[in-house]
PDB file of C-alpha atoms in Angstrom:
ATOM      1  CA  UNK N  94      -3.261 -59.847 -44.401  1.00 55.00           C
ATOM      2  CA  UNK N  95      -3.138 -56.602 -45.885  1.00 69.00           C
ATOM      3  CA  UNK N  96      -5.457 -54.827 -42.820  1.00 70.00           C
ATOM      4  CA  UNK N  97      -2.124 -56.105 -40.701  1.00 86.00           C
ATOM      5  CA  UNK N  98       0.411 -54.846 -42.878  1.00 90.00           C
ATOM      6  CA  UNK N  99      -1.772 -51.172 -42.795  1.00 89.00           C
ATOM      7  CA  UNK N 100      -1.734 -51.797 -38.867  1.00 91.00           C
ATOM      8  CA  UNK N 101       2.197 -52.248 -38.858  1.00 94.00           C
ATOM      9  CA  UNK N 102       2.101 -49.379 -40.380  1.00 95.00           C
ATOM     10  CA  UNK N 103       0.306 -47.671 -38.783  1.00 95.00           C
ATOM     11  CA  UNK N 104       1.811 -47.931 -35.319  1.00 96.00           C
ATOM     12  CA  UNK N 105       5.151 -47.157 -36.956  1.00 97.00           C
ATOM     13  CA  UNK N 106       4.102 -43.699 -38.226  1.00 98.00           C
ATOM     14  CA  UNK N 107       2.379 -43.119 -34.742  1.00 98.00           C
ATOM     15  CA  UNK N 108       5.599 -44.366 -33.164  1.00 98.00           C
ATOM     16  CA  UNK N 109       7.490 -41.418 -35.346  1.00 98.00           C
ATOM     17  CA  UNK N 110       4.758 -38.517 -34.528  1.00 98.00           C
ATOM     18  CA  UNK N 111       4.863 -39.221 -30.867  1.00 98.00           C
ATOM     19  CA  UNK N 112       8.751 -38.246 -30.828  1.00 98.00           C
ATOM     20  CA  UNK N 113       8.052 -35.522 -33.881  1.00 98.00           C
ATOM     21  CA  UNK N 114       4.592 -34.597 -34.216  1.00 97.00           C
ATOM     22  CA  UNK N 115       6.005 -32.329 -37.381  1.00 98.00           C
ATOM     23  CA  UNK N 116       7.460 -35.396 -39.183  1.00 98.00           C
ATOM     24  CA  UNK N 117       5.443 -34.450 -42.607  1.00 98.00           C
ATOM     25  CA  UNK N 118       6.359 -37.781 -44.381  1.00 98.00           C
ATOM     26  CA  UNK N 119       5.235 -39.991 -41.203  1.00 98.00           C
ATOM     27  CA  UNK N 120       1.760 -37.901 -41.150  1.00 98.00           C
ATOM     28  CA  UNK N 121       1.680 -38.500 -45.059  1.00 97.00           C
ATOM     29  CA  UNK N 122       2.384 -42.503 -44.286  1.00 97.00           C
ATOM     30  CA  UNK N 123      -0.333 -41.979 -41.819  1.00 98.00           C
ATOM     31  CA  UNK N 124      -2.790 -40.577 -44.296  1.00 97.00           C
ATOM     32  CA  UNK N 125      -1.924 -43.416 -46.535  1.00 94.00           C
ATOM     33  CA  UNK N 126      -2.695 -46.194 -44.049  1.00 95.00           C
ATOM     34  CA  UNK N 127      -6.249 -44.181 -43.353  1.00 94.00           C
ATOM     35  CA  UNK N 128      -6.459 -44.089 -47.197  1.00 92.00           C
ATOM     36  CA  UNK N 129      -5.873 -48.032 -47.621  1.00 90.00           C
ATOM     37  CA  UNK N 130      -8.967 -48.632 -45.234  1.00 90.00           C
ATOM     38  CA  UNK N 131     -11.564 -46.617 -46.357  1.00 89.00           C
ATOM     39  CA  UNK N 132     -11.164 -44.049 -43.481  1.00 93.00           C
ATOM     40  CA  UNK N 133     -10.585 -40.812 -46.231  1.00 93.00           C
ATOM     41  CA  UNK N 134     -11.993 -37.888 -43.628  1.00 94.00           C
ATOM     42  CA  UNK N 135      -8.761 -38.904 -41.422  1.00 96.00           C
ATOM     43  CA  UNK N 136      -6.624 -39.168 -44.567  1.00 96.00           C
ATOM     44  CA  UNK N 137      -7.694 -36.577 -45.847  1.00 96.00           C
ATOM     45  CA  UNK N 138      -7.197 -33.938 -42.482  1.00 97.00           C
ATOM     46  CA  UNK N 139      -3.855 -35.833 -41.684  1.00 98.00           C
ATOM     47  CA  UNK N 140      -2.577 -34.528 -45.265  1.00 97.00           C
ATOM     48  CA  UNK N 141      -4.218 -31.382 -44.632  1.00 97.00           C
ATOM     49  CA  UNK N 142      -2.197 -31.048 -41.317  1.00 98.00           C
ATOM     50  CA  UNK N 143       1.238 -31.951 -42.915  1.00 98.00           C
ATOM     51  CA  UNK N 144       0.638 -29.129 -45.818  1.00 98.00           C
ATOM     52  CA  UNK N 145      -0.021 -27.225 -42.762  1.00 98.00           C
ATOM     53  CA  UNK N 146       3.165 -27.676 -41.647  1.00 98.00           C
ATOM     54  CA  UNK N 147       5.307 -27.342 -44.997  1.00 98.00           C
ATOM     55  CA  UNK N 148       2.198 -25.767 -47.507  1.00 98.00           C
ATOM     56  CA  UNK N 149       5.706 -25.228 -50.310  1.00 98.00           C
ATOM     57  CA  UNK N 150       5.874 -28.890 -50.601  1.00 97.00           C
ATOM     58  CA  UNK N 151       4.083 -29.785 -53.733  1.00 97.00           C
ATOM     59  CA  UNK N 152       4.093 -33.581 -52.961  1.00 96.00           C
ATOM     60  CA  UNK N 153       2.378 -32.889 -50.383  1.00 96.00           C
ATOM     61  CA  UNK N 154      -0.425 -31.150 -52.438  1.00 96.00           C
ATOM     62  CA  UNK N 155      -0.448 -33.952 -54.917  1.00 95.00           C
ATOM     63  CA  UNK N 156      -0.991 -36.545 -52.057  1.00 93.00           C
ATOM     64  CA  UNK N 157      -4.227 -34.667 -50.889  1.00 95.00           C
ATOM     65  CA  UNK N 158      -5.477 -34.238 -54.666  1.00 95.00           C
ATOM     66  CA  UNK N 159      -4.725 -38.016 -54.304  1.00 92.00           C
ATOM     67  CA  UNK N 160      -6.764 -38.801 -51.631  1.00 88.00           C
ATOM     68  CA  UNK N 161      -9.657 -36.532 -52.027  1.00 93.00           C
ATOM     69  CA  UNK N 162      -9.912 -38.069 -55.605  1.00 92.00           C
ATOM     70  CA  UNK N 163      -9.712 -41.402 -54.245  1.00 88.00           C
ATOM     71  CA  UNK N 164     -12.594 -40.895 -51.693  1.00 89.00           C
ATOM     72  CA  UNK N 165     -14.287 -39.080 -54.557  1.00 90.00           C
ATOM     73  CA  UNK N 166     -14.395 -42.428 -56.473  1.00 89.00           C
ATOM     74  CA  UNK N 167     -14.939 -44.843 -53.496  1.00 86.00           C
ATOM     75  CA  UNK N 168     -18.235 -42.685 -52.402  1.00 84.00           C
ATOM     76  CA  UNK N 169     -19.966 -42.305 -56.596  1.00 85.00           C
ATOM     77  CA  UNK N 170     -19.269 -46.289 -56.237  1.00 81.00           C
ATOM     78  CA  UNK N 171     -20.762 -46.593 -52.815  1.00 73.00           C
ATOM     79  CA  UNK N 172     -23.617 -44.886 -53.996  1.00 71.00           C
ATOM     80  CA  UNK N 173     -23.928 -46.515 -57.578  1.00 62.00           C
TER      81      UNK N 173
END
């Protein structure tokens, strides 16, 4: 159920970018939906591609200390 709810969500935020490819808070919903599955390395360089686009916004910051701490975690337990 979830893995659906991450693929509505997914094509929605697609749906955005395709129209706006600049959208910042559809690549951050993006990077969230790549989060919630285990796929961090395309979280973590969609996040890196919206601070690209506005590096001032400090949420946006915060959401890639998020996810880099996140896949921090999920590869220690991987490996523990």
């Amino acid at each position: 159920m979830l893995a659906t709810q991450y693929e509505r969500a997914q094509r929605v935020f697609e749906s955005i970018l395709e129209t706006n490819p600049k959208n910042v808070v559809a690549l951050a919903g993006l990077a969230d939906t790549h989060k919630g599955r285990h796929d961090f390395a395309i979280a973590i360089a969609l996040m890196e591609q919206a601070i690209a686009i506005d590096p001032q916004n400090a949420d946006l910051h915060d959401e890639l200390r998020i996810h880099q701490e996140a896949y921090d975690k999920w590869k220690n337990h991987k490996t523990h």
